[in-house]
Tab-separated table of C-alpha atoms and ligand atoms in Angstrom:
chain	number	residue	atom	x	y	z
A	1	UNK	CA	-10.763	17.016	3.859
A	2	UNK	CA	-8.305	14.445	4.459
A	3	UNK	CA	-6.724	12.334	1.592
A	4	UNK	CA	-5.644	8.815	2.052
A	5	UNK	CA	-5.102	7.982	-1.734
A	6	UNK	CA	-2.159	8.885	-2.439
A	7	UNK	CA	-1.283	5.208	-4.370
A	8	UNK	CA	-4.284	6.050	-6.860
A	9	UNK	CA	-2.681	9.390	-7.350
A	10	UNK	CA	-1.180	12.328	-5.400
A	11	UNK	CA	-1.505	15.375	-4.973
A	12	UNK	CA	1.592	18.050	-6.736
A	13	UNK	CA	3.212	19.915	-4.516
A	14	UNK	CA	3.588	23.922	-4.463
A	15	UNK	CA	7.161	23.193	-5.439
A	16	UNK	CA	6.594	20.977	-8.270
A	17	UNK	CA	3.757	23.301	-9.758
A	18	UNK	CA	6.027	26.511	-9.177
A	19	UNK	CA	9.097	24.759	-11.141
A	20	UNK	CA	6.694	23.965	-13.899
A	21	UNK	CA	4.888	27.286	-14.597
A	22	UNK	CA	7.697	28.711	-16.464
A	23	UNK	CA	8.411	26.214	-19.131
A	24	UNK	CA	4.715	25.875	-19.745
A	25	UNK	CA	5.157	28.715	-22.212
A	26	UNK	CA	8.197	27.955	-24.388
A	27	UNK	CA	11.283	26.163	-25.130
A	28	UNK	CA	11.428	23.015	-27.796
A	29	UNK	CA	14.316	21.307	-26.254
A	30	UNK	CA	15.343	20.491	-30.168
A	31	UNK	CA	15.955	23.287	-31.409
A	32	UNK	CA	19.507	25.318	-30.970
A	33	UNK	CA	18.283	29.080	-29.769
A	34	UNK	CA	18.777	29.823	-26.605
A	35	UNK	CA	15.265	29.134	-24.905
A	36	UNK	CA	15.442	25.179	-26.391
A	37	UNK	CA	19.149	25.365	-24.816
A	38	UNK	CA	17.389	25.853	-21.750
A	39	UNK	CA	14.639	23.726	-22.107
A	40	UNK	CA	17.359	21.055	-22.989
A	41	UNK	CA	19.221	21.985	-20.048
A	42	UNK	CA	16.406	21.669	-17.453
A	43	UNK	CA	15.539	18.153	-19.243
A	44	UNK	CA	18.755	17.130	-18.855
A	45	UNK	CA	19.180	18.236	-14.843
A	46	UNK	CA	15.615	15.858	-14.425
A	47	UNK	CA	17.226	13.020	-16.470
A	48	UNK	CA	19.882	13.526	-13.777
A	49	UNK	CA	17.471	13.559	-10.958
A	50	UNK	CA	15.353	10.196	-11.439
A	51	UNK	CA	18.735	8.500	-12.255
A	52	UNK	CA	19.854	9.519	-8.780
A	53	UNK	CA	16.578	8.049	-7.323
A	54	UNK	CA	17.354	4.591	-8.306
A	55	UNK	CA	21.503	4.746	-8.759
A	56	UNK	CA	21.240	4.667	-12.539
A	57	UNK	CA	23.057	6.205	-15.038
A	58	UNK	CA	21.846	9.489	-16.311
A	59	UNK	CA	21.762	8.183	-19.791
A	60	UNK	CA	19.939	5.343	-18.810
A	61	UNK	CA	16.923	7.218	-18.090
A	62	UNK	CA	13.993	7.819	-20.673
A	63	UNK	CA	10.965	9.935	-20.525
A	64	UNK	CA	7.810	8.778	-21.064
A	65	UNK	CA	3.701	9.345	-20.527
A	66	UNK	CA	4.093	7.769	-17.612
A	67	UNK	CA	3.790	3.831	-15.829
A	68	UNK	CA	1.808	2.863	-18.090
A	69	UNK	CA	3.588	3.446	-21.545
A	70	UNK	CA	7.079	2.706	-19.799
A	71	UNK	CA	5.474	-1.036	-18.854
A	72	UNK	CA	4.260	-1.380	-22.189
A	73	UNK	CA	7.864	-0.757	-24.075
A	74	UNK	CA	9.940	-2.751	-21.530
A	75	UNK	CA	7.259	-5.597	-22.101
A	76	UNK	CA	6.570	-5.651	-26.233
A	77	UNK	CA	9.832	-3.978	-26.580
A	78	UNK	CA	11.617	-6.730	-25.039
A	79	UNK	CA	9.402	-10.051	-26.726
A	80	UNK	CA	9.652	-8.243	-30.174
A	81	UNK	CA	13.057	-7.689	-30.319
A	82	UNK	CA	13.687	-11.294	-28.883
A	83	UNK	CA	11.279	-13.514	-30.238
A	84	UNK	CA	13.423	-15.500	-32.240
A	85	UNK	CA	15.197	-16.513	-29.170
A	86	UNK	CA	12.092	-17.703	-27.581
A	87	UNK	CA	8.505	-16.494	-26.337
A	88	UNK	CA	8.182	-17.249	-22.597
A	89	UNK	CA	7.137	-14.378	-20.225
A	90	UNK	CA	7.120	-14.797	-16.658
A	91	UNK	CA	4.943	-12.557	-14.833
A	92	UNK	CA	2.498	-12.767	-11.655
A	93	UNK	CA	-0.946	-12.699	-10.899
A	94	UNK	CA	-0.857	-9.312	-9.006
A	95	UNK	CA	0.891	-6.968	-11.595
A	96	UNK	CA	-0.879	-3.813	-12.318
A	97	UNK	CA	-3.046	-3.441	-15.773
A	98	UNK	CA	-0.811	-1.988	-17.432
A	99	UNK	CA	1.663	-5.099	-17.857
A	100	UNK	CA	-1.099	-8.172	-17.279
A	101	UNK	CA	-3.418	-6.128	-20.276
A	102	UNK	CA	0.601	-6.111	-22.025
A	103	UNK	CA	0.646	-9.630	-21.839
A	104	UNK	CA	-2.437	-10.902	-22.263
A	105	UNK	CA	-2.229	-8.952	-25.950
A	106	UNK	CA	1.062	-10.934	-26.494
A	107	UNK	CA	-0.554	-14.082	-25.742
A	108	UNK	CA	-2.664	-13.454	-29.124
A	109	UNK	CA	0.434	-12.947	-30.817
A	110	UNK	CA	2.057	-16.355	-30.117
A	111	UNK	CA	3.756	-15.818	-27.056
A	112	UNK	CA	3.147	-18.096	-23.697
A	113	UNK	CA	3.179	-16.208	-20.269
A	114	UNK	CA	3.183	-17.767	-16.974
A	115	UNK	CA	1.873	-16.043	-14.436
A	116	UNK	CA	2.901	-16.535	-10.700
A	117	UNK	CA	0.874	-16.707	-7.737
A	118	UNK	CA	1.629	-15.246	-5.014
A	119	UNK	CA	1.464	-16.674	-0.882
A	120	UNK	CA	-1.054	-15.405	1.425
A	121	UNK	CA	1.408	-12.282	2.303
A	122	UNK	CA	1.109	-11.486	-1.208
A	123	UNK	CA	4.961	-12.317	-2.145
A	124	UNK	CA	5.967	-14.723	-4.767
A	125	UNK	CA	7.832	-18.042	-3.711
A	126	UNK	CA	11.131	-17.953	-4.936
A	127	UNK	CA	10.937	-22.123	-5.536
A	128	UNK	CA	7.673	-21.436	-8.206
A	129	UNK	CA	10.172	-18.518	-9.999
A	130	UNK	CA	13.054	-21.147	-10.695
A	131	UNK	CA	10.220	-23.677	-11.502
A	132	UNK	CA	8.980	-21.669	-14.313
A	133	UNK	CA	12.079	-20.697	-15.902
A	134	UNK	CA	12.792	-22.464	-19.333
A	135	UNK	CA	14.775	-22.293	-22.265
A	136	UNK	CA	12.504	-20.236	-23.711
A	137	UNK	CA	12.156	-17.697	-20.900
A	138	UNK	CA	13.042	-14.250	-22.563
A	139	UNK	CA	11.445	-11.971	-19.801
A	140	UNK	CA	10.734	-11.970	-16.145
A	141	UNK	CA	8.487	-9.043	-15.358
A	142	UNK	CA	7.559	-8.581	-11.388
A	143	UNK	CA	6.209	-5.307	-9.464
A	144	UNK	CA	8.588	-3.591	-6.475
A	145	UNK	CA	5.537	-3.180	-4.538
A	146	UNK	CA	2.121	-3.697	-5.217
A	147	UNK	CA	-0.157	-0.277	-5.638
A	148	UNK	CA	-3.914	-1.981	-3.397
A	149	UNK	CA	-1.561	-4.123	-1.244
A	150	UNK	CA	2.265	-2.148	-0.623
A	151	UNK	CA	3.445	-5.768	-0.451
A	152	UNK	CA	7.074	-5.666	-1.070
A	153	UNK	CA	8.811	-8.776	-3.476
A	154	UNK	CA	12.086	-9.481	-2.801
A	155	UNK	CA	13.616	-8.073	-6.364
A	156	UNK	CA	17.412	-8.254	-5.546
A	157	UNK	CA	16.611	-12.776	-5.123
A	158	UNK	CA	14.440	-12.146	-8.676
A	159	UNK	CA	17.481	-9.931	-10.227
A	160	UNK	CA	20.264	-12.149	-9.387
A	161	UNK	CA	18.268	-15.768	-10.227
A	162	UNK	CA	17.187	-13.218	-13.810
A	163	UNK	CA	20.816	-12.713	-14.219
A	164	UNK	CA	22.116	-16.095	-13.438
A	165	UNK	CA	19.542	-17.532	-16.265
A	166	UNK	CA	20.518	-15.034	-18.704
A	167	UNK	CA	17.147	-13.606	-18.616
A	168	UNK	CA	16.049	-9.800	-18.869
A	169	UNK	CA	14.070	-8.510	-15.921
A	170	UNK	CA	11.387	-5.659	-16.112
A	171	UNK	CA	10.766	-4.175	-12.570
A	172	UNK	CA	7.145	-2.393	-12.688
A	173	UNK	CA	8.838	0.446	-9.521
A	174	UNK	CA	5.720	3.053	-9.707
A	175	UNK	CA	4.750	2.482	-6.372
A	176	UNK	CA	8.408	2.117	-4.991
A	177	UNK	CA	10.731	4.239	-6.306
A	178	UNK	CA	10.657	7.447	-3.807
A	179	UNK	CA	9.023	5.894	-1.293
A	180	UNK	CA	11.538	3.597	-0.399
A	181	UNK	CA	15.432	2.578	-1.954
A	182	UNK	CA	15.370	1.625	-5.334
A	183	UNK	CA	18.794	0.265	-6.219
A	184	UNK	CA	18.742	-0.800	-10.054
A	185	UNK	CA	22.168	-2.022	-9.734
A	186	UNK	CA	22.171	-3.925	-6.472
A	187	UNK	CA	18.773	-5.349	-8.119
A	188	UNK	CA	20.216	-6.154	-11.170
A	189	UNK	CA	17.541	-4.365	-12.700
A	190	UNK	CA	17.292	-4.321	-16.601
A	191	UNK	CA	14.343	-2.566	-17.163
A	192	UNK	CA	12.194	-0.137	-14.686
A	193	UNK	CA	9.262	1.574	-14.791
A	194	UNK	CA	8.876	4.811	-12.546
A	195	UNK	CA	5.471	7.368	-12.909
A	196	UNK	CA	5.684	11.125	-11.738
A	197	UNK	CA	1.951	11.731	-10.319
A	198	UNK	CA	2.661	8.490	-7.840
A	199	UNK	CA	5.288	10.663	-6.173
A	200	UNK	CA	3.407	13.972	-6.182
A	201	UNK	CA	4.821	15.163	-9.771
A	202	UNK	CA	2.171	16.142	-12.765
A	203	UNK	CA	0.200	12.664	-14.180
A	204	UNK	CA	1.283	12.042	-17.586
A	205	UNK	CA	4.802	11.931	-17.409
A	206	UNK	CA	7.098	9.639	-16.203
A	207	UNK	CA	10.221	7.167	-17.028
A	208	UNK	CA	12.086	4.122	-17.983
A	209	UNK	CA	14.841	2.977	-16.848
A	210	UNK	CA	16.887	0.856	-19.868
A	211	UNK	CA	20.510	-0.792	-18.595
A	212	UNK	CA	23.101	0.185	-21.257
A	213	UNK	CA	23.564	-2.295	-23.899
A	214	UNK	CA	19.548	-3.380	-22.959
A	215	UNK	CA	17.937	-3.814	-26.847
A	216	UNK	CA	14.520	-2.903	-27.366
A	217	UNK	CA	12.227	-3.185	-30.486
A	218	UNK	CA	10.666	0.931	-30.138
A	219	UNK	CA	6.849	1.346	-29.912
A	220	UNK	CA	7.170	4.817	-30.951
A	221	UNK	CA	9.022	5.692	-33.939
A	222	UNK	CA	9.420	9.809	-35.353
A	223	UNK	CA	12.070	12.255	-34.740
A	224	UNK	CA	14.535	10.632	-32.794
A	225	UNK	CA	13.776	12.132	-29.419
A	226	UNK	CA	15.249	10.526	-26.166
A	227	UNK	CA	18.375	9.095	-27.938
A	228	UNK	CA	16.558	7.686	-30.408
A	229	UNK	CA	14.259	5.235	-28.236
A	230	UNK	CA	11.094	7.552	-27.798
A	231	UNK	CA	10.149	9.814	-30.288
A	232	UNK	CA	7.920	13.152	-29.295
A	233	UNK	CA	9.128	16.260	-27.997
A	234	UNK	CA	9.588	16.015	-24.955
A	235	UNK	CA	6.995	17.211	-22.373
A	236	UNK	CA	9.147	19.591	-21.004
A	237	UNK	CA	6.676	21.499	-18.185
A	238	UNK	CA	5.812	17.858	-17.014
A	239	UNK	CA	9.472	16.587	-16.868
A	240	UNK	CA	10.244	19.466	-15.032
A	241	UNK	CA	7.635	18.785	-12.409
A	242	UNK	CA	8.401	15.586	-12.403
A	243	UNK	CA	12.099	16.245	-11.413
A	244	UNK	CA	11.141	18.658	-8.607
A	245	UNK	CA	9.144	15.905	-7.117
A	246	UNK	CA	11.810	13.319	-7.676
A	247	UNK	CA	14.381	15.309	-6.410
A	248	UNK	CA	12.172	16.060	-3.154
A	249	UNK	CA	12.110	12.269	-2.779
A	250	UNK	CA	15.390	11.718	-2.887
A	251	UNK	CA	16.436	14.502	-0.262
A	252	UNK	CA	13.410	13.510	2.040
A	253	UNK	CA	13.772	9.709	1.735
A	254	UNK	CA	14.609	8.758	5.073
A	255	UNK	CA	12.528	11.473	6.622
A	256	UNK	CA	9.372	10.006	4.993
A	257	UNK	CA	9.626	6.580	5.543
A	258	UNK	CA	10.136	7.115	9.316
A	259	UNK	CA	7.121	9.670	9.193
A	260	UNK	CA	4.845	7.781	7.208
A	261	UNK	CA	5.611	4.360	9.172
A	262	UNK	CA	4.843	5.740	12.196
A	263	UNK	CA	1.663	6.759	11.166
A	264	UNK	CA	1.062	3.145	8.897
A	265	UNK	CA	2.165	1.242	12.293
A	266	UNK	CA	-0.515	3.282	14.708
A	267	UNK	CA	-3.209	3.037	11.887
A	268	UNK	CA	-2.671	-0.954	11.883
A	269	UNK	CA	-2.402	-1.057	15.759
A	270	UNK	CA	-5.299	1.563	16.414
A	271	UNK	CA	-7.712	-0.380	13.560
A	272	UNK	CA	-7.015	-3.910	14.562
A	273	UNK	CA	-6.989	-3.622	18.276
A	274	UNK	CA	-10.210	-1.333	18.620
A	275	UNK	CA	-12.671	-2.566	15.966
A	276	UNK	CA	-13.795	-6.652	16.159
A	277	UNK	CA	-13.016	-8.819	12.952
A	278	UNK	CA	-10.691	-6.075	11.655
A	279	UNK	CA	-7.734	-7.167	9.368
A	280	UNK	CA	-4.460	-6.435	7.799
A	281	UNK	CA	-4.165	-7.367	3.951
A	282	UNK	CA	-0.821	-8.575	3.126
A	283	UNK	CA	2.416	-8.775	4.496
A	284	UNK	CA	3.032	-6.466	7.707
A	285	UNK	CA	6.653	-6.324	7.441
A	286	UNK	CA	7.385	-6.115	3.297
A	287	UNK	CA	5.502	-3.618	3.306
A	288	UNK	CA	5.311	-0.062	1.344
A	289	UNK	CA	5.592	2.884	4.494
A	290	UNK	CA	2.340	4.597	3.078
A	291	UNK	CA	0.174	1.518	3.042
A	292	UNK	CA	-2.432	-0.293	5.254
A	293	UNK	CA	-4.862	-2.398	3.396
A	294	UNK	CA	-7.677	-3.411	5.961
A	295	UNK	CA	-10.428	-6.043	5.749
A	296	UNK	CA	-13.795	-5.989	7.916
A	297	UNK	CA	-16.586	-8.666	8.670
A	298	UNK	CA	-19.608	-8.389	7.366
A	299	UNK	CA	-19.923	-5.087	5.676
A	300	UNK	CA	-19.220	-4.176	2.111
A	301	UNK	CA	-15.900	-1.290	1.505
A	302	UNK	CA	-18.550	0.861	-1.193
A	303	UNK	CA	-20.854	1.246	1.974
A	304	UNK	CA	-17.427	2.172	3.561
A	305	UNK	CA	-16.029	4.363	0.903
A	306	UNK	CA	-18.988	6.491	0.612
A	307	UNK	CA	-19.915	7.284	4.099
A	308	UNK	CA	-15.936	8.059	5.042
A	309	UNK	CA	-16.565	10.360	1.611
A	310	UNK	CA	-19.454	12.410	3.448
A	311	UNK	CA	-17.048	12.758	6.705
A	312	UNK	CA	-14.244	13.760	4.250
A	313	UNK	CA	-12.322	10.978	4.350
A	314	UNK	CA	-10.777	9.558	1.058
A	315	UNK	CA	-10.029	6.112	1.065
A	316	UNK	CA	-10.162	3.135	-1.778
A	317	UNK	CA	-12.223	-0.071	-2.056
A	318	UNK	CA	-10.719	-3.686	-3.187
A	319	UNK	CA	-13.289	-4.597	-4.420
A	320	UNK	CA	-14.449	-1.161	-6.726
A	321	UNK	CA	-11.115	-0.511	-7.951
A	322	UNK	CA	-11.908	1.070	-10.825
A	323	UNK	CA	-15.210	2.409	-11.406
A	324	UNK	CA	-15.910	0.594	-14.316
A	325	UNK	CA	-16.100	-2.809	-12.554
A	326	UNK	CA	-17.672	-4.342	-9.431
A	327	UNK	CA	-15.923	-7.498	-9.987
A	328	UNK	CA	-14.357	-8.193	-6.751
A	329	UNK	CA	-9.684	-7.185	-6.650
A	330	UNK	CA	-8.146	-9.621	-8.355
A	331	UNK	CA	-4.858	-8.656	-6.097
A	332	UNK	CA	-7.139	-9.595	-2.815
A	333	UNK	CA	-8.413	-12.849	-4.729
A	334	UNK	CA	-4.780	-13.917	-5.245
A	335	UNK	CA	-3.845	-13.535	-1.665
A	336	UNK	CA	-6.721	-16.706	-1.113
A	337	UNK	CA	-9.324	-14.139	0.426
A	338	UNK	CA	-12.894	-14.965	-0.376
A	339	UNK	CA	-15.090	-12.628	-2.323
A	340	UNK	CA	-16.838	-12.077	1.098
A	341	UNK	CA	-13.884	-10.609	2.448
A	342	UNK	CA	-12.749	-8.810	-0.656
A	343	UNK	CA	-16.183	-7.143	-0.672
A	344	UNK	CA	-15.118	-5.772	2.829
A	345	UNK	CA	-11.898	-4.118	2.244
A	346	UNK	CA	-10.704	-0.846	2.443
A	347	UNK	CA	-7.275	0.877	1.120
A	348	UNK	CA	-5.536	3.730	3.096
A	349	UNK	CA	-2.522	4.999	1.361
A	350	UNK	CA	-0.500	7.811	3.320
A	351	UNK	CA	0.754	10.983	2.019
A	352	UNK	CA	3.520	13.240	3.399
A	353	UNK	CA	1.155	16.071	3.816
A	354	UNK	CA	-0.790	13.326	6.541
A	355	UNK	CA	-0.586	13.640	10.192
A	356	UNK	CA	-0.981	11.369	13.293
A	357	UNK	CA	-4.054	13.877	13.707
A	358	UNK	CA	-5.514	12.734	10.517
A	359	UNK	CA	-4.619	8.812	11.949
A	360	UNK	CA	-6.785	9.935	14.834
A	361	UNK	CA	-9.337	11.384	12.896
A	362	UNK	CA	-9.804	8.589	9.995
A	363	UNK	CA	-9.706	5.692	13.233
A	364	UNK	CA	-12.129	6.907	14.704
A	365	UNK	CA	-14.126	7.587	11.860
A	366	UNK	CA	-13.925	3.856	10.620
A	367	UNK	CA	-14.596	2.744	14.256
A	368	UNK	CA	-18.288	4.477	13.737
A	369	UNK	CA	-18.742	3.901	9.971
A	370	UNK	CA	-17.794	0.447	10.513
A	371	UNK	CA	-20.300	0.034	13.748
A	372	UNK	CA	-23.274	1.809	12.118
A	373	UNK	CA	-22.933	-0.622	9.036
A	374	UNK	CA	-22.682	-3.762	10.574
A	375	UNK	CA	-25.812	-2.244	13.172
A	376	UNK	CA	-27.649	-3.282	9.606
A	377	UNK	CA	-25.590	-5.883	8.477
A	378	UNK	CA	-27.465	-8.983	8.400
A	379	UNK	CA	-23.651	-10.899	8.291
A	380	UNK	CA	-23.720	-9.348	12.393
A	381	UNK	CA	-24.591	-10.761	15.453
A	382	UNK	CA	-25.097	-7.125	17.524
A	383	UNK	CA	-25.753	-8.702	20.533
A	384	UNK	CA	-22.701	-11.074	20.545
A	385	UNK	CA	-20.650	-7.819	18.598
A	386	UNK	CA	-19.190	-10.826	16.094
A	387	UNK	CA	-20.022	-12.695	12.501
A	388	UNK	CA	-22.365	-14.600	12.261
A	389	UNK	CA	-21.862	-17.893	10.111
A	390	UNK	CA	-21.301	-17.280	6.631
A	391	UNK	CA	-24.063	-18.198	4.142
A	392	UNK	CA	-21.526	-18.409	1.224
A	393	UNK	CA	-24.298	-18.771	-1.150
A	394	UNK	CA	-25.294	-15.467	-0.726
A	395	UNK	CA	-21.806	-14.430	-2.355
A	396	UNK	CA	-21.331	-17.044	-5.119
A	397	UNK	CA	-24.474	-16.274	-6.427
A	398	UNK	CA	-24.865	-12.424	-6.285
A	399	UNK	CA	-23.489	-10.798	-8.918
A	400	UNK	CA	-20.720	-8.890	-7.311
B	1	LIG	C1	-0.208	3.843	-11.307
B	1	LIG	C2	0.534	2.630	-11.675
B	1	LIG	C3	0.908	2.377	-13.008
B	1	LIG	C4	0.490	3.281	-14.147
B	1	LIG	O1	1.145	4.520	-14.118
B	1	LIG	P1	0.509	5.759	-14.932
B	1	LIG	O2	1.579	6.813	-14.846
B	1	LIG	O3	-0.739	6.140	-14.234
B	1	LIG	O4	0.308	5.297	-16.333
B	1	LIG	C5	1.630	1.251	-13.278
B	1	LIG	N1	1.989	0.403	-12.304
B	1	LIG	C6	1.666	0.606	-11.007
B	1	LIG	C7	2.109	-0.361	-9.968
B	1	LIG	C8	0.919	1.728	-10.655
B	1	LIG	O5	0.578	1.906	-9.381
């Protein structure tokens, strides 16, 4: 088996599950006994920990389910508790679901969000952010890196143009933070989301990063949990974890980017040099260290996806992102790419626990699956080993 999805999830590490087994047992870290004292001690030494990760404050770090609930508060929380002062949001096409479902819900409540394109690298123009900046602006929400993509935006030109406007900016960082700096303060960072089971912590737990004197309107209210701002006892087994993995990130930092770049660099070489019509999605510089997002003529990525499955080979589609839809990845369709080419794309997102061996293994396993595919591809000329012309009715009509 060899696991290349580690930006759809990844796998918890012996060290993270060992540092969780024994609080999954006891200890309210409420309460004043001596087990909750320790329970409220190990919390405290994780709050601690992600802070580190992105040069925060330690009391500027809250727990949460995860990316998803810490998008949702920095987004409502945010155009609640500022709506009098105006209800622009500025977001971008690419965001994850979790903040374009977030605003799409506030557009039925009265408020106006602009969503950015992005260029063919997959980065935002800095010229269409100041052009859709207004009086109203209250919020400027833009991802770190993109999870199907690892396309880096330039957040420290977003902070400071944020800061210079007076307006608050949410930084969706699941994909980012431990896989490369985070630097909320060189960022000028307001708001940050971070998820544990993106950087091999348990799922259902992660953070959000709120700079001091940052307001919110809550969107959980009960006991008064995390300073007041997230109600719920605390998941205390699951914070735990998640600190173990975030302090593993932090200590390893530099050793896994160089690892896992040298293996994204010879996966983007090896692909694009020995298989015909083979291509890199998004930018190959800004890029995340884990990711290589690959596009090939005239086969489809489920074909892909399933036979790499049977050689034990996990990989991810564009175009089946989540099993629920076959609509073709929005991400791809903002980078210009047709649905053709959407159809035909395939997601390999490193781990620490890869090799170069597994490179080796998953190239040359692509090299065949690809070949054998396009053998039956009626999109490929076998005798010429290229496209053939594109019938691009054959796309617009299916319904893909
Ligand atoms: C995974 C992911 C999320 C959601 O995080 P969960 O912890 O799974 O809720 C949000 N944003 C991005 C960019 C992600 O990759």
């Amino acid at each position: 088996m060899i696991y290349m999805d580690n930006s759809a999830t990844s796998p918890v590490k012996e060290e993270v599950f060992n540092a969780m087994v024994p609080y999954l047992k006891e200890g309210n870290p409420s309460t004043f006994y001596k087990l909750g004292r320790d329970a409220k001690k190990a919390v405290e030494e994780v709050r601690a920990n992600v802070a580190q990760l992105i040069n925060a404050d330690t009391r500027e770090i809250i727990f949460t389910s995860g990316g998803t609930e810490s998008d949702n508060m920095a987004i409502k929380g945010v155009a609640l508790k500022f709506e009098d002062k105006g209800k622009h949001i500025i977001t971008t096409e690419i965001e994850h679901p979790a903040v374009l479902r977030t605003c799409e819900f506030l557009e039925t409540r009265g408020f106006e969000v602009t969503y950015l394109p992005v260029q063919e690298n997959g980065i935002i123009s800095i010229d269409d952010l100041k052009n859709a900046i207004r009086d109203d602006t209250i919020l400027i929400s833009v991802m770190h890196a993109n999870n199907e993509i690892g396309t880096i935006q330039p957040i420290e030109e977003i902070g400071k143009i944020a800061k210079e406007n007076g307006i608050l900016f949410h930084c969706d960082a699941v994909q980012s933070v431990g896989k490369i700096p985070v630097d909320v303060k060189a960022a000028n960072i307001d708001l940050l989301s971070i998820s544990s089971h993106k950087i091999y912590g348990p799922k259902g737990v992660g953070a959000i990063f709120i700079r001091r004197g940052v307001k919110l309107e809550l969107l959980i209210h009960g006991g008064g949990q995390e300073g007041g701002l997230r109600s719920g006892t605390e998941n205390v087994p699951g914070i735990v974890g998640f600190g173990k993995a975030a302090e593993l990130a932090y200590e390893q930092l530099d050793e896994n980017i160089a690892k896992l770049s040298e293996m994204r660099d010879a996966f983007i070489e090896k692909i694009t040099d020995r298989i015909p019509e083979a291509y890199l999605n998004g930018d190959r510089v800004n890029r995340l260290p884990n990711n290589a997002n690959f596009r090939f003529a005239a086969i489809e990525g489920e074909g892909l996806i399933l036979r790499l499955d049977a050689k034990g080979i996990n990989g991810a589609t564009g175009s089946a992102c989540s099993s629920k839809s076959l609509k073709a990845s929005y991400v791809l369709s903002a980078l210009g790419l047709e649905d053709a080419e959407i159809h035909g794309s395939l997601r390999l997102s490193l781990g620490t626990e890869n090799s170069m061996g597994d490179v080796d293994v998953v190239v040359d396993a692509i090299e065949e699956v690809v070949a054998g595919l396009r053998r039956m591809s009626p999109l490929w000329d076998n005798e010429n080993n290229k496209s053939l012309e594109l019938d691009e009715s054959k796309f617009t009509d299916s319904d893909h």
